[in-house]
PDB file of C-alpha atoms in Angstrom:
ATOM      1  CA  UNK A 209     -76.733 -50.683  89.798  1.00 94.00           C
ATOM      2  CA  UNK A 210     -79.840 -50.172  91.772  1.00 96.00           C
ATOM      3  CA  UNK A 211     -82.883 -48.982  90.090  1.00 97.00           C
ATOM      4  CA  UNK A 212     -82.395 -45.475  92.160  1.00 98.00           C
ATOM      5  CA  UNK A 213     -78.779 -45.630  90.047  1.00 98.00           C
ATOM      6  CA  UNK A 214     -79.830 -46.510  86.826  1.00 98.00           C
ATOM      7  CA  UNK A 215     -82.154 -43.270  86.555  1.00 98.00           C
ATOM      8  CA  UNK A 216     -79.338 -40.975  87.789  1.00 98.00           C
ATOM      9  CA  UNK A 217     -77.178 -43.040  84.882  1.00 98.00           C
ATOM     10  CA  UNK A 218     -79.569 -42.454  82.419  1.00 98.00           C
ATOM     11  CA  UNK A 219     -79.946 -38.521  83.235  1.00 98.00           C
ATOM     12  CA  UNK A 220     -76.556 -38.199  83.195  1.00 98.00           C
ATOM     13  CA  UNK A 221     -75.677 -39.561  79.755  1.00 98.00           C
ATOM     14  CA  UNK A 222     -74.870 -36.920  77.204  1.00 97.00           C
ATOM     15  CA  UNK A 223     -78.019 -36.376  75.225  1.00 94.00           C
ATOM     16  CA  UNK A 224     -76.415 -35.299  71.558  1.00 92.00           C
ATOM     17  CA  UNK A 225     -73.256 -36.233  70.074  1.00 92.00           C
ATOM     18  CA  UNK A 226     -70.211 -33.808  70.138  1.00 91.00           C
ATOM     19  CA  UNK A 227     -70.070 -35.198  66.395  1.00 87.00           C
ATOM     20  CA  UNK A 228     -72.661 -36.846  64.336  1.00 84.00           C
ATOM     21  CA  UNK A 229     -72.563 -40.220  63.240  1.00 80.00           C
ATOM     22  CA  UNK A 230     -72.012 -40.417  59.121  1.00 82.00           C
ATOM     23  CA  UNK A 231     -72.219 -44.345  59.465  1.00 86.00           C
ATOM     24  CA  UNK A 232     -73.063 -46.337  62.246  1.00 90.00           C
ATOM     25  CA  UNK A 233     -70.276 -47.156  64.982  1.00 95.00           C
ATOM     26  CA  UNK A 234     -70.217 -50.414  67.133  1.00 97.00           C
ATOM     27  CA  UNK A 235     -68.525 -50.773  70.547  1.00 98.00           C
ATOM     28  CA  UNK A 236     -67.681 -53.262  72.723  1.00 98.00           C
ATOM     29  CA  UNK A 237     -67.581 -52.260  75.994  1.00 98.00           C
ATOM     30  CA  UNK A 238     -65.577 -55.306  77.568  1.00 98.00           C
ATOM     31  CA  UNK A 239     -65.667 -56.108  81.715  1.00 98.00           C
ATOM     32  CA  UNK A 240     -64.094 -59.105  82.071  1.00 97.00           C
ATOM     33  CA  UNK A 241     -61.637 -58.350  85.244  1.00 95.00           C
ATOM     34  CA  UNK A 242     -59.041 -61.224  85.950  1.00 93.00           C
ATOM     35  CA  UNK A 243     -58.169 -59.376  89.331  1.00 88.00           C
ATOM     36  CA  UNK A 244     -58.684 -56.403  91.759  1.00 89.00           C
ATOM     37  CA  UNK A 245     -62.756 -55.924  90.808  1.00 92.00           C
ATOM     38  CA  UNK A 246     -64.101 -52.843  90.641  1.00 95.00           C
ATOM     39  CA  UNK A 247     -67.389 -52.406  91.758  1.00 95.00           C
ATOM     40  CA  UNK A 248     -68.167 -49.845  89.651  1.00 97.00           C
ATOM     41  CA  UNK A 249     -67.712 -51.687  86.322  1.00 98.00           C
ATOM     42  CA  UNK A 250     -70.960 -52.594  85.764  1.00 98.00           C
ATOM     43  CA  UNK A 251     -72.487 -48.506  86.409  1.00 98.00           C
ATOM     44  CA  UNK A 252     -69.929 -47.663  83.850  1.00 98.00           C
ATOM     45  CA  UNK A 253     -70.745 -50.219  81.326  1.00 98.00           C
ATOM     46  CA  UNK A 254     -74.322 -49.638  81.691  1.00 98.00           C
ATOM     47  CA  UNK A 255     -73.451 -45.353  81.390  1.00 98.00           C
ATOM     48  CA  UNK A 256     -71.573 -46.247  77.644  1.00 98.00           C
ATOM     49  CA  UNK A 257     -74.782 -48.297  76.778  1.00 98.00           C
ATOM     50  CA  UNK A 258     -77.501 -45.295  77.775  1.00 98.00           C
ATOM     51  CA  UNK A 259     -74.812 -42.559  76.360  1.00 98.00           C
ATOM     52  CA  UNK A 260     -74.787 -44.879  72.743  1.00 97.00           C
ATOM     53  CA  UNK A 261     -78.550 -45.115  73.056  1.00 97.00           C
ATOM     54  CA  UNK A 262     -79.624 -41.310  73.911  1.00 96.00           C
ATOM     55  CA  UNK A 263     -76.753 -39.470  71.111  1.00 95.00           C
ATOM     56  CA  UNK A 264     -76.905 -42.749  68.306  1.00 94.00           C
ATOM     57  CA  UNK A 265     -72.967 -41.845  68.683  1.00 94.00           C
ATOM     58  CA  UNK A 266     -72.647 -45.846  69.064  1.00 96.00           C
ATOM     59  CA  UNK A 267     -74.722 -49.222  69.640  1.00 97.00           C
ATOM     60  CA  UNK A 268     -73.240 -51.156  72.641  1.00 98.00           C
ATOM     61  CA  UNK A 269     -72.312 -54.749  73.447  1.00 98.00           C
ATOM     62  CA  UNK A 270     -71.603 -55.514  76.381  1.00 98.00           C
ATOM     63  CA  UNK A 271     -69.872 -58.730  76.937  1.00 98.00           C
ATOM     64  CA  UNK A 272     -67.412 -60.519  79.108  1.00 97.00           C
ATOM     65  CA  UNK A 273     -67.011 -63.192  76.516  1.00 97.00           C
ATOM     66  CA  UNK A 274     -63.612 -63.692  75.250  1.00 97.00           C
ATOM     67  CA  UNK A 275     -65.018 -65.427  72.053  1.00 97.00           C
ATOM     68  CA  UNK A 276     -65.413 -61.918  71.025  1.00 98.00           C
ATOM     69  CA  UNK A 277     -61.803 -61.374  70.248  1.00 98.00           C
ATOM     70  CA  UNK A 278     -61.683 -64.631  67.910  1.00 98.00           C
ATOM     71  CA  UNK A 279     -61.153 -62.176  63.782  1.00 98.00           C
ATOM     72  CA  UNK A 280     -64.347 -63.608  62.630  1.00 97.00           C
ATOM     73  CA  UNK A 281     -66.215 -61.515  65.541  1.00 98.00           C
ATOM     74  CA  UNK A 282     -64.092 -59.028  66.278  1.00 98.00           C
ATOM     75  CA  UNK A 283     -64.296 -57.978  62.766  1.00 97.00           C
ATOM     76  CA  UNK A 284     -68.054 -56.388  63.771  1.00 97.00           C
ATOM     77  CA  UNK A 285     -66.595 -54.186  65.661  1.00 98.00           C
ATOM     78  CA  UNK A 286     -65.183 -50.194  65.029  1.00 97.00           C
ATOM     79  CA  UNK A 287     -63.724 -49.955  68.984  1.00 98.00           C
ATOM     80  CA  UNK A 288     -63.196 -51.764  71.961  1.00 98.00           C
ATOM     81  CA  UNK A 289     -63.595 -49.662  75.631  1.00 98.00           C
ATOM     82  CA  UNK A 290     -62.121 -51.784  78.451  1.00 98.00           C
ATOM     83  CA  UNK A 291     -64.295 -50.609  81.427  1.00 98.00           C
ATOM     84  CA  UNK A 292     -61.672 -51.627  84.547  1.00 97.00           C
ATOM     85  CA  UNK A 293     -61.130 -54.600  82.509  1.00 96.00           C
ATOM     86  CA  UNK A 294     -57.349 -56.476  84.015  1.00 93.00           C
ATOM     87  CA  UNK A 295     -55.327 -58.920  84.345  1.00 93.00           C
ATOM     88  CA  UNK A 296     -55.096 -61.740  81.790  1.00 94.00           C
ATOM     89  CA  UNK A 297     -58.177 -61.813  80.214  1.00 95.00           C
ATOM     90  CA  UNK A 298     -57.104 -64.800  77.733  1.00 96.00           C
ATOM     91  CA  UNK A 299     -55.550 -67.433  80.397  1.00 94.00           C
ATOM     92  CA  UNK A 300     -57.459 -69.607  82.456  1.00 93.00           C
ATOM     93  CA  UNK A 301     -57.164 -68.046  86.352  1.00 91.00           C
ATOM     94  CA  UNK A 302     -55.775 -72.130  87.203  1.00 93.00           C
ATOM     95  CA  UNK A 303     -52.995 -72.206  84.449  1.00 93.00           C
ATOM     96  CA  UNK A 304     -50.258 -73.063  86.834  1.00 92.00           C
ATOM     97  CA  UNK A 305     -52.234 -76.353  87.681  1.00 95.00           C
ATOM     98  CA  UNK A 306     -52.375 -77.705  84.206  1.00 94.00           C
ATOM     99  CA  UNK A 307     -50.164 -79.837  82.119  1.00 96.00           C
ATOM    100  CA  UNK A 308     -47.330 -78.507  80.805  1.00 95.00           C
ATOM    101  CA  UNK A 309     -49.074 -79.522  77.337  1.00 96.00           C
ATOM    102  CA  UNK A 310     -52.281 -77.524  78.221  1.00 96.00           C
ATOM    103  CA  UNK A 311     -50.360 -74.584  79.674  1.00 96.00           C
ATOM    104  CA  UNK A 312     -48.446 -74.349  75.874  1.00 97.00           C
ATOM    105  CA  UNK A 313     -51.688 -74.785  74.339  1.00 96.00           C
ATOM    106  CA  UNK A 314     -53.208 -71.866  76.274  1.00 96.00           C
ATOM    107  CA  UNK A 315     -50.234 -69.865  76.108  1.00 95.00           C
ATOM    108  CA  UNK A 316     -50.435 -70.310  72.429  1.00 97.00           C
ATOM    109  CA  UNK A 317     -53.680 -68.932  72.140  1.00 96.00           C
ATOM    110  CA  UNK A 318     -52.766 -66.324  74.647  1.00 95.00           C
ATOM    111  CA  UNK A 319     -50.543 -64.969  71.701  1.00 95.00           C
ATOM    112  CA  UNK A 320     -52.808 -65.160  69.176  1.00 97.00           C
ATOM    113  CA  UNK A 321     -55.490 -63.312  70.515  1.00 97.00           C
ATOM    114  CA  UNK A 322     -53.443 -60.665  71.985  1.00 96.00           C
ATOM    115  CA  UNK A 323     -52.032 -60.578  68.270  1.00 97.00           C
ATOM    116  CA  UNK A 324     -55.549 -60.319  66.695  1.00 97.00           C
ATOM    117  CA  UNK A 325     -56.701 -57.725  68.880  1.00 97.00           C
ATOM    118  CA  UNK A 326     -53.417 -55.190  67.978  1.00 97.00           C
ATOM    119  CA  UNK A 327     -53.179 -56.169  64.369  1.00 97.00           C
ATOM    120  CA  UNK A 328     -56.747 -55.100  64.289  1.00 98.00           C
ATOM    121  CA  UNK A 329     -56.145 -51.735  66.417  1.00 97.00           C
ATOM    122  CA  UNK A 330     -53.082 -51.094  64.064  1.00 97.00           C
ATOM    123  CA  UNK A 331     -55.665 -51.619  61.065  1.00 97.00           C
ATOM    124  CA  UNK A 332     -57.569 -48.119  62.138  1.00 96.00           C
ATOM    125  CA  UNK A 333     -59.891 -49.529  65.135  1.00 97.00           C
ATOM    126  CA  UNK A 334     -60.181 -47.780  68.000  1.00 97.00           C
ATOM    127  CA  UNK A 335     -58.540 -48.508  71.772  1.00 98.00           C
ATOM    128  CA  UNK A 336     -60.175 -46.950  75.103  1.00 98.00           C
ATOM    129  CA  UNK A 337     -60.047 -47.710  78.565  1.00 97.00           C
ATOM    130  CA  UNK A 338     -61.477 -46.722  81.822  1.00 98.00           C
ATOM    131  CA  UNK A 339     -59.611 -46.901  84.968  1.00 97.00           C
ATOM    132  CA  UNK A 340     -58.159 -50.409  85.694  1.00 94.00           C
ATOM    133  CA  UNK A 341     -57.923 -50.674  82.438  1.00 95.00           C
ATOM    134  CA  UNK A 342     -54.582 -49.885  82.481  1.00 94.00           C
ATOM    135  CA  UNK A 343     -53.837 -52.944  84.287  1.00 92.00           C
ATOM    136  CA  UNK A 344     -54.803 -55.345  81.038  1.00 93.00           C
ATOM    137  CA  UNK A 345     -51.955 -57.957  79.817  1.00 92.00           C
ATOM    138  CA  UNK A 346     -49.494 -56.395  82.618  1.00 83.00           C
ATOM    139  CA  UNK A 347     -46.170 -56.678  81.328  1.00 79.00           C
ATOM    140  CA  UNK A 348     -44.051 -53.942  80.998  1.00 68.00           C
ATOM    141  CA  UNK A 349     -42.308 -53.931  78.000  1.00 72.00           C
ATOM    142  CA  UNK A 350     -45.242 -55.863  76.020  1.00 88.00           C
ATOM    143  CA  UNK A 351     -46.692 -54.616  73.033  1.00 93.00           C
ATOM    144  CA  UNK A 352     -49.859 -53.890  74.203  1.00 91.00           C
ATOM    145  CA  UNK A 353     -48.636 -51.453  77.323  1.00 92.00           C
ATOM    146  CA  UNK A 354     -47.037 -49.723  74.035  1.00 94.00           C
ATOM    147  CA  UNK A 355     -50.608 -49.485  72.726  1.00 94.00           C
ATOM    148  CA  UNK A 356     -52.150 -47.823  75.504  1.00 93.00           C
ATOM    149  CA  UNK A 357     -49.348 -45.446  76.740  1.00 95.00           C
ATOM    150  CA  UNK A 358     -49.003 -46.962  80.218  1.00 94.00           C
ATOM    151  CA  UNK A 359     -49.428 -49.277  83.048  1.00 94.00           C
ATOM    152  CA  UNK A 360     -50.629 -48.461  86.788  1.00 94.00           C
ATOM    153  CA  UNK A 361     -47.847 -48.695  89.082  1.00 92.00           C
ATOM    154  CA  UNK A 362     -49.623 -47.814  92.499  1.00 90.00           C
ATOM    155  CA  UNK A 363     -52.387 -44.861  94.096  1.00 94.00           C
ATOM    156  CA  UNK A 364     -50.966 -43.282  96.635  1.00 93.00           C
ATOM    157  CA  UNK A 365     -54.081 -41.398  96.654  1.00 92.00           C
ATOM    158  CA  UNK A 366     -56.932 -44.046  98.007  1.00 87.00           C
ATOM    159  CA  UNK A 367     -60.378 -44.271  96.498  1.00 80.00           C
ATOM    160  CA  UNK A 368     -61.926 -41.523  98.950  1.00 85.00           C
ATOM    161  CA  UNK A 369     -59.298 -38.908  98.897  1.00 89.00           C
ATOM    162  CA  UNK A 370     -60.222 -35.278  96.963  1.00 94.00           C
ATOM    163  CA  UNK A 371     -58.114 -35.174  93.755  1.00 96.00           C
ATOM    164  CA  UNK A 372     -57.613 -31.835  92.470  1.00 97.00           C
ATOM    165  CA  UNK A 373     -57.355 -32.061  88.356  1.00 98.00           C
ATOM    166  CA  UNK A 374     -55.580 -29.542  86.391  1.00 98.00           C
ATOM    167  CA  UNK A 375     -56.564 -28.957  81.922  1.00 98.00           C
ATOM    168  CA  UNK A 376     -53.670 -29.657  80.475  1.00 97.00           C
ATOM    169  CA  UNK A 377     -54.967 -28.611  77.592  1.00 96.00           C
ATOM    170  CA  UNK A 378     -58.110 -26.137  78.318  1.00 96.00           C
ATOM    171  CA  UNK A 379     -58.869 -26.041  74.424  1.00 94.00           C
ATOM    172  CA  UNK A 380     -58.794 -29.513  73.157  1.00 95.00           C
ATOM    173  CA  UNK A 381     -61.980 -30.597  72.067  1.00 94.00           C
ATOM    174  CA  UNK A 382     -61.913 -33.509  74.584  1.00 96.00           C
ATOM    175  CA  UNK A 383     -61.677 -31.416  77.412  1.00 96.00           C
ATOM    176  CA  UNK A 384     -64.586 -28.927  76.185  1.00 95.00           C
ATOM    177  CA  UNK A 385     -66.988 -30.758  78.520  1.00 96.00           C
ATOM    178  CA  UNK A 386     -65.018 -28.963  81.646  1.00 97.00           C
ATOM    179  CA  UNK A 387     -65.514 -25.839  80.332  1.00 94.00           C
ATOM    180  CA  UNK A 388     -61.634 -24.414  80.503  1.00 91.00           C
ATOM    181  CA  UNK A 389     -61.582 -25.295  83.787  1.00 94.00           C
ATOM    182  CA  UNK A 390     -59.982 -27.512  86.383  1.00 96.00           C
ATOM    183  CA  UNK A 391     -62.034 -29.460  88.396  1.00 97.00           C
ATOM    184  CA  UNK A 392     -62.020 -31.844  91.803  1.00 97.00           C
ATOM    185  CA  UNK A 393     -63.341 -34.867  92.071  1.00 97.00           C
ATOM    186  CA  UNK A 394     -63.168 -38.250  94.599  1.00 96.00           C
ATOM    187  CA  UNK A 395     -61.375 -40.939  93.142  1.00 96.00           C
ATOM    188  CA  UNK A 396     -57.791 -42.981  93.242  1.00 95.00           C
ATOM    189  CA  UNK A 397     -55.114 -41.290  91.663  1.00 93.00           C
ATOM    190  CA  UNK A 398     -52.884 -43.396  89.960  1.00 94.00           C
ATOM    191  CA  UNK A 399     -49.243 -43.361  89.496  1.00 94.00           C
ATOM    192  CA  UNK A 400     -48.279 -44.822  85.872  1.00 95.00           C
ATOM    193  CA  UNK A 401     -45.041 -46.400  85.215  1.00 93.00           C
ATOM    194  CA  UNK A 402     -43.136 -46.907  81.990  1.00 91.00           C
ATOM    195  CA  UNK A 403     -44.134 -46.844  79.170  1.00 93.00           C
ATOM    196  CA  UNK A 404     -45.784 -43.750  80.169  1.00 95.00           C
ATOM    197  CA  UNK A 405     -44.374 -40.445  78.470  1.00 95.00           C
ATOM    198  CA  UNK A 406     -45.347 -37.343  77.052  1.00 96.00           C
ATOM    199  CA  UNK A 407     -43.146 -37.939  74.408  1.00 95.00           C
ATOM    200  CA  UNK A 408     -45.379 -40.482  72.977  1.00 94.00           C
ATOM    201  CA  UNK A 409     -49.214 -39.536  75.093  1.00 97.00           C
ATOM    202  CA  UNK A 410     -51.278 -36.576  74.499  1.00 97.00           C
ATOM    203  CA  UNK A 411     -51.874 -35.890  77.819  1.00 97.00           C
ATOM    204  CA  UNK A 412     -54.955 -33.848  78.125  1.00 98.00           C
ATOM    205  CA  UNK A 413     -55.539 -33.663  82.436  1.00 98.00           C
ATOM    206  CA  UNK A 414     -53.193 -34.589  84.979  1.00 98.00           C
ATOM    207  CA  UNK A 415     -52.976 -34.069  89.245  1.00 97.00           C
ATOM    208  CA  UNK A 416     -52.712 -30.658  90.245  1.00 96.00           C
ATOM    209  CA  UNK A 417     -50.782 -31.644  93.274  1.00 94.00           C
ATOM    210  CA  UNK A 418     -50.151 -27.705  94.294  1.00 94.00           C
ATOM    211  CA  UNK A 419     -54.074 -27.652  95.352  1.00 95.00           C
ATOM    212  CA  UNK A 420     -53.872 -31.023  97.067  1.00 92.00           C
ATOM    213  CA  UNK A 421     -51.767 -33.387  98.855  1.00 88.00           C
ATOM    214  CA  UNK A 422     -48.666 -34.032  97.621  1.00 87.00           C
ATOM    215  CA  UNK A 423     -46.612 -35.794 101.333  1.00 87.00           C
ATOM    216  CA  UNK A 424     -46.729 -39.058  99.912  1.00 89.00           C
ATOM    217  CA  UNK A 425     -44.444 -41.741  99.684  1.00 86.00           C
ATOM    218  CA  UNK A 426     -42.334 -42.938  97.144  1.00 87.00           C
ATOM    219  CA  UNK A 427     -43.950 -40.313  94.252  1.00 89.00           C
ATOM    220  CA  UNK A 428     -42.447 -39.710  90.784  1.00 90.00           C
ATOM    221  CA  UNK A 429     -39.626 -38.376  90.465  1.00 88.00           C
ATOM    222  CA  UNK A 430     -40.836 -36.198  87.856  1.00 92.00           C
ATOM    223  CA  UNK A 431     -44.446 -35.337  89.868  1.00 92.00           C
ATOM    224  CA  UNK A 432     -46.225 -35.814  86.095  1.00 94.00           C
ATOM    225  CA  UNK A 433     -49.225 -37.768  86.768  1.00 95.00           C
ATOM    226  CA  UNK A 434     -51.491 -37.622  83.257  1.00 97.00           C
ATOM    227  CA  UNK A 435     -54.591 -38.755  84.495  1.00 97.00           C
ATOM    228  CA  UNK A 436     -56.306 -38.991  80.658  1.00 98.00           C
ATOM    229  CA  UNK A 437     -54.349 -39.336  77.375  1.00 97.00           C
ATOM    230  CA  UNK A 438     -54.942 -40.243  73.603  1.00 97.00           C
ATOM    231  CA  UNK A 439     -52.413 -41.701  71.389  1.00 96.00           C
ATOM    232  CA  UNK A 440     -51.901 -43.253  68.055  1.00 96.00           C
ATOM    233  CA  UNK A 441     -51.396 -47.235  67.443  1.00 96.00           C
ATOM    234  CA  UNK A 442     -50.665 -47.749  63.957  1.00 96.00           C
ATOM    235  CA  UNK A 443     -53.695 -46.152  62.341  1.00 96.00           C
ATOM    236  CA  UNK A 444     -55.886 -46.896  65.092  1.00 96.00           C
ATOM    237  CA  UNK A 445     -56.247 -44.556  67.905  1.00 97.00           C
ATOM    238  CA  UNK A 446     -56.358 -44.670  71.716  1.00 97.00           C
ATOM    239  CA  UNK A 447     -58.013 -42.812  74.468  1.00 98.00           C
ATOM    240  CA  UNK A 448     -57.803 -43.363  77.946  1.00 98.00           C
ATOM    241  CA  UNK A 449     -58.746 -41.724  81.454  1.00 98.00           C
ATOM    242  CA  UNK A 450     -57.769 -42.796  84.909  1.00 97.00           C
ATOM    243  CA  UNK A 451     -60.928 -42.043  86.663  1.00 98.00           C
ATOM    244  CA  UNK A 452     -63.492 -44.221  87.297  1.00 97.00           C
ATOM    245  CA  UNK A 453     -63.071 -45.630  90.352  1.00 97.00           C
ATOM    246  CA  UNK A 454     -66.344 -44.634  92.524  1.00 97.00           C
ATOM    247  CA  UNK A 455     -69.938 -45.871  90.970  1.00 97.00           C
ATOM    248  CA  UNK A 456     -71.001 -42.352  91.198  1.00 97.00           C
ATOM    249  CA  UNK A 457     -68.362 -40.989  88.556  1.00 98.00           C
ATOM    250  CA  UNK A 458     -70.529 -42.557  86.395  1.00 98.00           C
ATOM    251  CA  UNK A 459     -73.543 -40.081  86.390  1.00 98.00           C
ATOM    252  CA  UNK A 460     -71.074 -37.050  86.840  1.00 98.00           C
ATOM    253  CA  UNK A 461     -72.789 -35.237  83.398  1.00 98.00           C
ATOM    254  CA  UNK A 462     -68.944 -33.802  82.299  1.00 97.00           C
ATOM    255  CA  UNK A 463     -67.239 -36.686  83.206  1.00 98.00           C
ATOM    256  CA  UNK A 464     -69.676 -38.596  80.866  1.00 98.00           C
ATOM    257  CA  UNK A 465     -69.668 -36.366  78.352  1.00 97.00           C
ATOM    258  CA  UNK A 466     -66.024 -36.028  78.092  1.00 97.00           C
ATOM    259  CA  UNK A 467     -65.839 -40.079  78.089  1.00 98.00           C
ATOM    260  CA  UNK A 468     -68.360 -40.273  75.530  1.00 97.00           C
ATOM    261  CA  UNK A 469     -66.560 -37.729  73.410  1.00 96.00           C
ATOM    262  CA  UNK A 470     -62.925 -39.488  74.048  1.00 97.00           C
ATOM    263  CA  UNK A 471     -64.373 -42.887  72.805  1.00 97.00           C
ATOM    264  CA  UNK A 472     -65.899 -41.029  69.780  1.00 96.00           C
ATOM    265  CA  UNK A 473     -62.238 -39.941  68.946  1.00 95.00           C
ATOM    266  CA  UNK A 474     -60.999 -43.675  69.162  1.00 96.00           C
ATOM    267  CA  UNK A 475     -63.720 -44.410  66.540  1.00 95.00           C
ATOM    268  CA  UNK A 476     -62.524 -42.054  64.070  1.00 91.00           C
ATOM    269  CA  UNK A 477     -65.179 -39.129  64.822  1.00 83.00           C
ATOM    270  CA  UNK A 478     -64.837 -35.628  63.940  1.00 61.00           C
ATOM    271  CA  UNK A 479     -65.891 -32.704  65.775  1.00 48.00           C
ATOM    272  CA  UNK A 480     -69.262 -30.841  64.709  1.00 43.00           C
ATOM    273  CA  UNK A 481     -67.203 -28.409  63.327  1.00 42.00           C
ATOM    274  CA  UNK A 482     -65.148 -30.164  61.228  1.00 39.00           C
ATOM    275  CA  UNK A 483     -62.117 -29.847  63.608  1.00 40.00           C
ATOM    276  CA  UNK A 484     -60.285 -33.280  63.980  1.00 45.00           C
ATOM    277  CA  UNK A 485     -60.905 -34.872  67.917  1.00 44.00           C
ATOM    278  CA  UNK A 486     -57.059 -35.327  67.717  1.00 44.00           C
TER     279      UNK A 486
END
């Protein structure tokens, strides 16, 4: 971010926590990206470290390390926020070059750390992801797509089109920062494919395709297109939101404000009065 950025970042972080802290919270905000990059991974990793610095909601590292997953570190930690983090963050980008013996070995510890990291969500840690996030470990069927409630299939709406966003749920305390109300904003909107359902996501805001538009190709079947969701993994608990595609979502004051309060959820936060962010 340019200097010009970083004060409209800073401005825009929340300035008190939705709930206050009873014990100090630690988050990683992860951007390693084994893929498409999104240029506006480092605005929104730098947004989640002024928003933990101005409410003391949470104290921020921000890392691309993949040490950090090893128990012994990971252990530090109350909740992880994958900021347009993808692909396979735990394989080495030339495994199909190496020796069968090194590819095993590498697969190996593929497993393991993919094994640490949901064991550890399971145990009552918290899950969150920002846009491309929901391209991390893609495998359909995997246990981590489970965890998170979905995995992008495509945007027919490009990075520059208006997308009109409908409350699913006006009163949930995640949505408070909107005010009751729908809103528009410039970003891609994603299609999700299995496992995706409102059977097992809270969906709390999804396309309003009646106020935008809706001639595109090959679209659900069902038109649902949850935008933001939280969920439960074992005891842990997951929030994510689709947005976050444009730099400049990132000092959008409600859009921050209702990030910051859906990553307070994942760590186990209640509401300032006393109502459960569930």
């Amino acid at each position: 971010p340019t200097d010009e950025e970083l004060k409209k970042l800073l401005h825009a972080a929340p300035a008190t926590a939705t709930s206050i802290p009873k014990q100090p919270r630690k988050l990683l905000v992860f951007t390693l990206c084994k893929g498409y990059y999104h240029v506006s991974i480092a605005h929104g990793a730098k947004a989640l470290e002024f928003a933990g610095q101005k409410t003391g909601a949470f104290t921020t590292v921000v890392s691309d390390d993949i040490a950090l997953f090893e128990p012994d570190k990971l252990k530090q930690f109350d909740g992880v926020c994958f900021v347009s983090a993808l692909g396979e963050l735990f394989l080495p980008e030339d495994l199909d070059k190496l020796s069968p013996e090194k590819q095993a070995e590498h697969l190996k510890n593929d497993a393991r750390l993919k094994r640490v990291l949901l064991d550890w969500v399971k145990s009552g840690k918290g899950l969150s992801g920002i846009h491309g996030a929901s391209w991390l470990f893609y495998q359909q069927g995997s246990e981590f797509a489970e965890a998170f409630g979905g995995l992008f299939e495509s945007h027919p709406w490009n990075a520059f089109e208006r997308l009109a966003v409908k409350l699913d749920e006006p009163s949930h305390p995640l949505n408070r920062a909107f005010g009751g109300q729908g809103f528009d904003i410039i970003d891609e909107g994603y299609q999700f494919k299995d496992p995706y359902s409102r059977k097992k996501n809270r969906v709390l805001y999804s396309l309003d395709l009646a106020r935008m538009d809706a001639n595109k190709p090959n679209l659900r079947a069902d038109r649902d297109y949850g935008l933001c969701w939280v969920k439960r993994f074992g005891e842990g608990r997951v929030f994510y939101t689709a947005l976050g595609h444009n730099p400049e979502e990132f000092w959008n004051p409600a859009l921050m404000q209702h990030i910051v309060d859906g990553i307070q959820f994942s760590l186990g936060y209640r509401a300032s009065n006393d109502v459960t962010l569930k």
